GROMACS .gro file of C-alpha atoms in nm:
model
  315
    1UNK     CA    1  -1.949   0.306  -4.250
    2UNK     CA    2  -1.861   0.644  -4.119
    3UNK     CA    3  -1.906   0.927  -4.364
    4UNK     CA    4  -1.616   1.132  -4.484
    5UNK     CA    5  -1.497   1.419  -4.266
    6UNK     CA    6  -1.196   1.637  -4.243
    7UNK     CA    7  -0.917   1.590  -4.003
    8UNK     CA    8  -1.041   1.815  -3.732
    9UNK     CA    9  -1.379   1.635  -3.732
   10UNK     CA   10  -1.205   1.293  -3.698
   11UNK     CA   11  -1.012   1.424  -3.399
   12UNK     CA   12  -1.342   1.528  -3.245
   13UNK     CA   13  -1.545   1.226  -3.327
   14UNK     CA   14  -1.313   0.919  -3.306
   15UNK     CA   15  -1.194   0.790  -2.964
   16UNK     CA   16  -0.886   0.585  -2.905
   17UNK     CA   17  -0.949   0.245  -2.734
   18UNK     CA   18  -0.620   0.062  -2.778
   19UNK     CA   19  -0.334   0.029  -3.037
   20UNK     CA   20  -0.511   0.092  -3.385
   21UNK     CA   21  -0.859   0.065  -3.235
   22UNK     CA   22  -1.110   0.339  -3.218
   23UNK     CA   23  -1.484   0.395  -3.150
   24UNK     CA   24  -1.688   0.644  -3.338
   25UNK     CA   25  -1.920   0.882  -3.139
   26UNK     CA   26  -2.208   0.981  -3.366
   27UNK     CA   27  -2.348   1.315  -3.219
   28UNK     CA   28  -2.700   1.390  -3.371
   29UNK     CA   29  -2.763   1.687  -3.146
   30UNK     CA   30  -2.662   1.795  -2.787
   31UNK     CA   31  -2.877   1.526  -2.609
   32UNK     CA   32  -2.845   1.240  -2.868
   33UNK     CA   33  -2.541   1.030  -2.943
   34UNK     CA   34  -2.442   0.669  -2.996
   35UNK     CA   35  -2.124   0.483  -3.025
   36UNK     CA   36  -1.998   0.197  -3.250
   37UNK     CA   37  -1.669   0.013  -3.299
   38UNK     CA   38  -1.480   0.176  -3.605
   39UNK     CA   39  -1.414  -0.036  -3.907
   40UNK     CA   40  -1.065  -0.197  -3.878
   41UNK     CA   41  -0.959  -0.047  -4.210
   42UNK     CA   42  -1.066   0.300  -4.094
   43UNK     CA   43  -0.888   0.255  -3.761
   44UNK     CA   44  -0.575   0.158  -3.925
   45UNK     CA   45  -0.592   0.466  -4.155
   46UNK     CA   46  -0.683   0.697  -3.881
   47UNK     CA   47  -0.388   0.566  -3.665
   48UNK     CA   48  -0.137   0.650  -3.937
   49UNK     CA   49  -0.299   0.972  -4.047
   50UNK     CA   50  -0.307   1.145  -3.706
   51UNK     CA   51  -0.011   1.319  -3.558
   52UNK     CA   52   0.112   1.269  -3.200
   53UNK     CA   53  -0.076   1.586  -3.083
   54UNK     CA   54  -0.393   1.466  -3.248
   55UNK     CA   55  -0.368   1.127  -3.091
   56UNK     CA   56  -0.342   1.305  -2.752
   57UNK     CA   57  -0.657   1.504  -2.833
   58UNK     CA   58  -0.834   1.179  -2.907
   59UNK     CA   59  -0.719   1.036  -2.569
   60UNK     CA   60  -0.859   1.331  -2.408
   61UNK     CA   61  -1.186   1.318  -2.588
   62UNK     CA   62  -1.220   0.968  -2.463
   63UNK     CA   63  -1.115   1.046  -2.106
   64UNK     CA   64  -1.371   1.323  -2.076
   65UNK     CA   65  -1.636   1.113  -2.256
   66UNK     CA   66  -1.600   0.817  -2.014
   67UNK     CA   67  -1.557   1.044  -1.715
   68UNK     CA   68  -1.939   1.072  -1.721
   69UNK     CA   69  -1.985   0.708  -1.835
   70UNK     CA   70  -1.744   0.526  -1.583
   71UNK     CA   71  -1.929   0.209  -1.610
   72UNK     CA   72  -1.790   0.166  -1.953
   73UNK     CA   73  -1.422   0.162  -1.877
   74UNK     CA   74  -1.215   0.071  -1.569
   75UNK     CA   75  -1.054   0.345  -1.346
   76UNK     CA   76  -0.710   0.224  -1.477
   77UNK     CA   77  -0.817   0.257  -1.838
   78UNK     CA   78  -0.950   0.617  -1.771
   79UNK     CA   79  -0.622   0.725  -1.598
   80UNK     CA   80  -0.416   0.571  -1.893
   81UNK     CA   81  -0.623   0.792  -2.126
   82UNK     CA   82  -0.535   1.106  -1.936
   83UNK     CA   83  -0.170   1.002  -1.925
   84UNK     CA   84  -0.163   0.936  -2.310
   85UNK     CA   85  -0.351   1.271  -2.355
   86UNK     CA   86  -0.085   1.457  -2.181
   87UNK     CA   87  -0.283   1.529  -1.870
   88UNK     CA   88  -0.014   1.394  -1.638
   89UNK     CA   89  -0.136   1.562  -1.312
   90UNK     CA   90  -0.483   1.415  -1.356
   91UNK     CA   91  -0.347   1.074  -1.452
   92UNK     CA   92  -0.108   1.071  -1.139
   93UNK     CA   93  -0.398   1.161  -0.909
   94UNK     CA   94  -0.624   0.891  -1.051
   95UNK     CA   95  -0.335   0.618  -1.028
   96UNK     CA   96  -0.274   0.700  -0.674
   97UNK     CA   97  -0.645   0.672  -0.583
   98UNK     CA   98  -0.660   0.337  -0.776
   99UNK     CA   99  -0.343   0.206  -0.599
  100UNK     CA  100  -0.470   0.312  -0.256
  101UNK     CA  101  -0.805   0.144  -0.297
  102UNK     CA  102  -0.647  -0.166  -0.448
  103UNK     CA  103  -0.399  -0.192  -0.156
  104UNK     CA  104  -0.666  -0.135   0.108
  105UNK     CA  105  -0.856  -0.439  -0.059
  106UNK     CA  106  -0.540  -0.667  -0.058
  107UNK     CA  107  -0.512  -0.637  -0.444
  108UNK     CA  108  -0.135  -0.588  -0.419
  109UNK     CA  109  -0.039  -0.668  -0.777
  110UNK     CA  110  -0.290  -0.411  -0.904
  111UNK     CA  111  -0.183  -0.167  -0.631
  112UNK     CA  112   0.186  -0.205  -0.728
  113UNK     CA  113   0.103  -0.142  -1.106
  114UNK     CA  114  -0.094   0.171  -1.024
  115UNK     CA  115   0.188   0.314  -0.787
  116UNK     CA  116   0.440   0.242  -1.077
  117UNK     CA  117   0.210   0.428  -1.325
  118UNK     CA  118   0.163   0.711  -1.088
  119UNK     CA  119   0.549   0.760  -1.049
  120UNK     CA  120   0.580   0.734  -1.425
  121UNK     CA  121   0.315   1.015  -1.473
  122UNK     CA  122   0.532   1.249  -1.274
  123UNK     CA  123   0.775   1.274  -1.550
  124UNK     CA  124   1.093   1.474  -1.487
  125UNK     CA  125   1.121   1.565  -1.111
  126UNK     CA  126   1.190   1.940  -1.178
  127UNK     CA  127   1.017   2.084  -0.878
  128UNK     CA  128   1.005   2.024  -0.498
  129UNK     CA  129   0.638   1.932  -0.521
  130UNK     CA  130   0.722   1.656  -0.785
  131UNK     CA  131   1.003   1.533  -0.565
  132UNK     CA  132   0.769   1.493  -0.263
  133UNK     CA  133   0.499   1.319  -0.470
  134UNK     CA  134   0.766   1.090  -0.616
  135UNK     CA  135   0.895   0.998  -0.265
  136UNK     CA  136   0.535   0.939  -0.159
  137UNK     CA  137   0.488   0.696  -0.457
  138UNK     CA  138   0.806   0.509  -0.375
  139UNK     CA  139   0.724   0.479  -0.015
  140UNK     CA  140   0.394   0.310  -0.109
  141UNK     CA  141   0.578   0.102  -0.346
  142UNK     CA  142   0.826  -0.002  -0.076
  143UNK     CA  143   0.528  -0.097   0.144
  144UNK     CA  144   0.376  -0.309  -0.131
  145UNK     CA  145   0.706  -0.480  -0.220
  146UNK     CA  146   0.746  -0.589   0.153
  147UNK     CA  147   0.385  -0.711   0.169
  148UNK     CA  148   0.447  -0.922  -0.143
  149UNK     CA  149   0.784  -1.045  -0.015
  150UNK     CA  150   0.979  -0.884  -0.304
  151UNK     CA  151   1.271  -0.802  -0.083
  152UNK     CA  152   1.521  -0.707  -0.373
  153UNK     CA  153   1.275  -0.464  -0.511
  154UNK     CA  154   1.206  -0.323  -0.181
  155UNK     CA  155   1.570  -0.278  -0.114
  156UNK     CA  156   1.613  -0.100  -0.439
  157UNK     CA  157   1.307   0.125  -0.379
  158UNK     CA  158   1.445   0.211  -0.042
  159UNK     CA  159   1.774   0.335  -0.209
  160UNK     CA  160   1.584   0.532  -0.472
  161UNK     CA  161   1.370   0.705  -0.208
  162UNK     CA  162   1.457   1.068  -0.135
  163UNK     CA  163   1.422   1.065   0.246
  164UNK     CA  164   1.457   1.451   0.270
  165UNK     CA  165   1.142   1.494   0.069
  166UNK     CA  166   0.921   1.307   0.319
  167UNK     CA  167   0.695   1.470   0.565
  168UNK     CA  168   0.740   1.376   0.930
  169UNK     CA  169   0.480   1.104   0.947
  170UNK     CA  170   0.615   0.965   0.610
  171UNK     CA  171   0.972   0.951   0.759
  172UNK     CA  172   0.838   0.742   1.047
  173UNK     CA  173   0.670   0.507   0.815
  174UNK     CA  174   0.989   0.477   0.611
  175UNK     CA  175   1.190   0.377   0.918
  176UNK     CA  176   0.926   0.135   1.001
  177UNK     CA  177   0.932  -0.031   0.671
  178UNK     CA  178   1.314  -0.005   0.659
  179UNK     CA  179   1.324  -0.190   0.991
  180UNK     CA  180   1.089  -0.449   0.863
  181UNK     CA  181   1.314  -0.486   0.553
  182UNK     CA  182   1.614  -0.548   0.777
  183UNK     CA  183   1.437  -0.792   0.976
  184UNK     CA  184   1.302  -0.995   0.688
  185UNK     CA  185   1.660  -0.999   0.559
  186UNK     CA  186   1.786  -1.137   0.877
  187UNK     CA  187   1.963  -0.814   0.980
  188UNK     CA  188   1.798  -0.789   1.315
  189UNK     CA  189   2.049  -0.557   1.485
  190UNK     CA  190   1.992  -0.323   1.206
  191UNK     CA  191   1.610  -0.349   1.239
  192UNK     CA  192   1.632  -0.277   1.614
  193UNK     CA  193   1.852   0.038   1.550
  194UNK     CA  194   1.602   0.162   1.285
  195UNK     CA  195   1.289   0.118   1.512
  196UNK     CA  196   1.485   0.296   1.790
  197UNK     CA  197   1.551   0.582   1.558
  198UNK     CA  198   1.180   0.603   1.472
  199UNK     CA  199   1.078   0.583   1.830
  200UNK     CA  200   1.322   0.861   1.924
  201UNK     CA  201   1.187   1.082   1.652
  202UNK     CA  202   0.833   1.036   1.769
  203UNK     CA  203   0.931   1.091   2.132
  204UNK     CA  204   1.073   1.434   2.033
  205UNK     CA  205   0.733   1.538   1.916
  206UNK     CA  206   0.460   1.654   2.165
  207UNK     CA  207   0.189   1.549   1.929
  208UNK     CA  208  -0.015   1.262   2.094
  209UNK     CA  209  -0.137   1.122   1.765
  210UNK     CA  210   0.210   0.981   1.691
  211UNK     CA  211   0.183   0.748   1.988
  212UNK     CA  212  -0.021   0.489   1.804
  213UNK     CA  213   0.272   0.450   1.553
  214UNK     CA  214   0.492   0.411   1.857
  215UNK     CA  215   0.298   0.105   1.978
  216UNK     CA  216   0.356  -0.072   1.622
  217UNK     CA  217   0.721   0.016   1.639
  218UNK     CA  218   0.755  -0.129   2.006
  219UNK     CA  219   0.590  -0.461   1.896
  220UNK     CA  220   0.825  -0.488   1.584
  221UNK     CA  221   1.134  -0.421   1.802
  222UNK     CA  222   1.013  -0.684   2.063
  223UNK     CA  223   0.986  -0.945   1.786
  224UNK     CA  224   1.333  -0.870   1.661
  225UNK     CA  225   1.480  -0.901   2.009
  226UNK     CA  226   1.287  -1.228   2.064
  227UNK     CA  227   1.457  -1.361   1.741
  228UNK     CA  228   1.780  -1.257   1.880
  229UNK     CA  229   1.691  -1.440   2.221
  230UNK     CA  230   1.747  -1.103   2.406
  231UNK     CA  231   1.438  -1.179   2.633
  232UNK     CA  232   1.527  -0.945   2.911
  233UNK     CA  233   1.566  -0.642   2.648
  234UNK     CA  234   1.235  -0.767   2.501
  235UNK     CA  235   1.058  -0.753   2.830
  236UNK     CA  236   1.181  -0.396   2.894
  237UNK     CA  237   1.031  -0.277   2.563
  238UNK     CA  238   0.703  -0.471   2.654
  239UNK     CA  239   0.691  -0.259   2.981
  240UNK     CA  240   0.751   0.063   2.769
  241UNK     CA  241   0.471  -0.035   2.530
  242UNK     CA  242   0.239  -0.110   2.825
  243UNK     CA  243   0.256   0.254   2.928
  244UNK     CA  244   0.053   0.330   2.618
  245UNK     CA  245  -0.196   0.047   2.683
  246UNK     CA  246  -0.483   0.305   2.716
  247UNK     CA  247  -0.433   0.350   2.342
  248UNK     CA  248  -0.441  -0.018   2.261
  249UNK     CA  249  -0.697  -0.164   2.028
  250UNK     CA  250  -0.823  -0.517   2.135
  251UNK     CA  251  -0.599  -0.663   1.866
  252UNK     CA  252  -0.302  -0.465   1.994
  253UNK     CA  253  -0.394  -0.606   2.353
  254UNK     CA  254  -0.393  -0.958   2.206
  255UNK     CA  255  -0.062  -0.907   2.053
  256UNK     CA  256   0.128  -0.757   2.349
  257UNK     CA  257  -0.013  -1.044   2.571
  258UNK     CA  258   0.113  -1.304   2.314
  259UNK     CA  259   0.456  -1.142   2.306
  260UNK     CA  260   0.460  -1.128   2.682
  261UNK     CA  261   0.375  -1.496   2.681
  262UNK     CA  262   0.668  -1.584   2.446
  263UNK     CA  263   0.908  -1.390   2.659
  264UNK     CA  264   0.785  -1.535   2.976
  265UNK     CA  265   0.807  -1.890   2.845
  266UNK     CA  266   1.169  -1.865   2.707
  267UNK     CA  267   1.256  -1.701   3.031
  268UNK     CA  268   1.159  -2.018   3.218
  269UNK     CA  269   0.822  -1.880   3.354
  270UNK     CA  270   0.581  -2.121   3.194
  271UNK     CA  271   0.280  -2.070   3.428
  272UNK     CA  272   0.305  -1.686   3.368
  273UNK     CA  273   0.327  -1.752   2.998
  274UNK     CA  274  -0.014  -1.943   2.995
  275UNK     CA  275  -0.171  -1.661   3.187
  276UNK     CA  276  -0.056  -1.411   2.919
  277UNK     CA  277  -0.176  -1.643   2.646
  278UNK     CA  278  -0.525  -1.672   2.818
  279UNK     CA  279  -0.542  -1.285   2.822
  280UNK     CA  280  -0.437  -1.276   2.455
  281UNK     CA  281  -0.722  -1.523   2.365
  282UNK     CA  282  -0.976  -1.325   2.558
  283UNK     CA  283  -0.869  -0.986   2.373
  284UNK     CA  284  -0.863  -1.182   2.037
  285UNK     CA  285  -1.209  -1.298   2.096
  286UNK     CA  286  -1.333  -0.953   2.190
  287UNK     CA  287  -1.166  -0.809   1.866
  288UNK     CA  288  -1.310  -1.106   1.655
  289UNK     CA  289  -0.945  -1.143   1.536
  290UNK     CA  290  -0.927  -1.503   1.418
  291UNK     CA  291  -0.544  -1.490   1.352
  292UNK     CA  292  -0.467  -1.350   1.699
  293UNK     CA  293  -0.691  -1.619   1.848
  294UNK     CA  294  -0.514  -1.894   1.661
  295UNK     CA  295  -0.189  -1.766   1.766
  296UNK     CA  296  -0.295  -1.758   2.128
  297UNK     CA  297  -0.424  -2.118   2.121
  298UNK     CA  298  -0.120  -2.245   1.934
  299UNK     CA  299   0.117  -2.076   2.184
  300UNK     CA  300  -0.068  -2.231   2.476
  301UNK     CA  301  -0.071  -2.572   2.323
  302UNK     CA  302   0.298  -2.564   2.293
  303UNK     CA  303   0.346  -2.461   2.652
  304UNK     CA  304   0.098  -2.740   2.767
  305UNK     CA  305   0.286  -2.979   2.554
  306UNK     CA  306   0.631  -2.875   2.696
  307UNK     CA  307   0.487  -2.934   3.049
  308UNK     CA  308   0.369  -3.268   2.939
  309UNK     CA  309   0.004  -3.169   3.003
  310UNK     CA  310  -0.122  -3.344   2.687
  311UNK     CA  311  -0.476  -3.353   2.797
  312UNK     CA  312  -0.484  -2.979   2.831
  313UNK     CA  313  -0.300  -2.937   2.505
  314UNK     CA  314  -0.560  -3.147   2.320
  315UNK     CA  315  -0.841  -2.954   2.471
   0.00000   0.00000   0.00000
């Protein structure tokens, strides 16, 4: 059992774990300490006895303690303790780091939760800096909602987003995501207009690094035009995109050849379509891109089947 101590000592030596649960840190000297789970009755007593500010102090004690012993708690738990301790700036930074890492690993539900917590940690948006940070959080949430096909949530987040608070690159990303949202909702003309707006904005900037984003926007616009059966317009955009082919990755080369094959096929040029799919397959193999390789093979098979070349299709 923990020995009696006054309130200030309790605030220093008890660390909050969860609702009505604490651990006790016994400090024998500067270099020696050990922890144990507090007795449930003591935890209940402490939870009632501590004021809101004292509980914040306890949260910060835990956060600082586990900052050095990160293997004992998850990054999300650590960020939660900073948030509950009133250190919102630190908590917001940690939540954004957690979300970014989770999203890069495809852990989209975890990323969504962390982005939501990061937005919450900002509190009242009483400064331009907070407005920019909130807009960044919402932009990331819009992307995650699209990746998880939560279109209603994505649309709501798009409305909440303060576009004027976004930096140039973020504005382009917003238009990219907004176009994808329109396309996913079947609003293809709206998607094309949004992609055009983004491409025009990039074209107005002399900075070469923005051209990589233009490639992705061209591809998305071509897909929307194909869905509208506007094959001649799609072919024009493919030609525009090919002017940037020196910037293509192998996966992008596979994608542009695949799109070119689709346009050629539906324009009545089956032999040309097969050549494009063969080039797409070659680029996909060089990129070790299994999905692009499967797309190229499937498209080629469809053309062979259409031409009644069943032997080639089977091969």
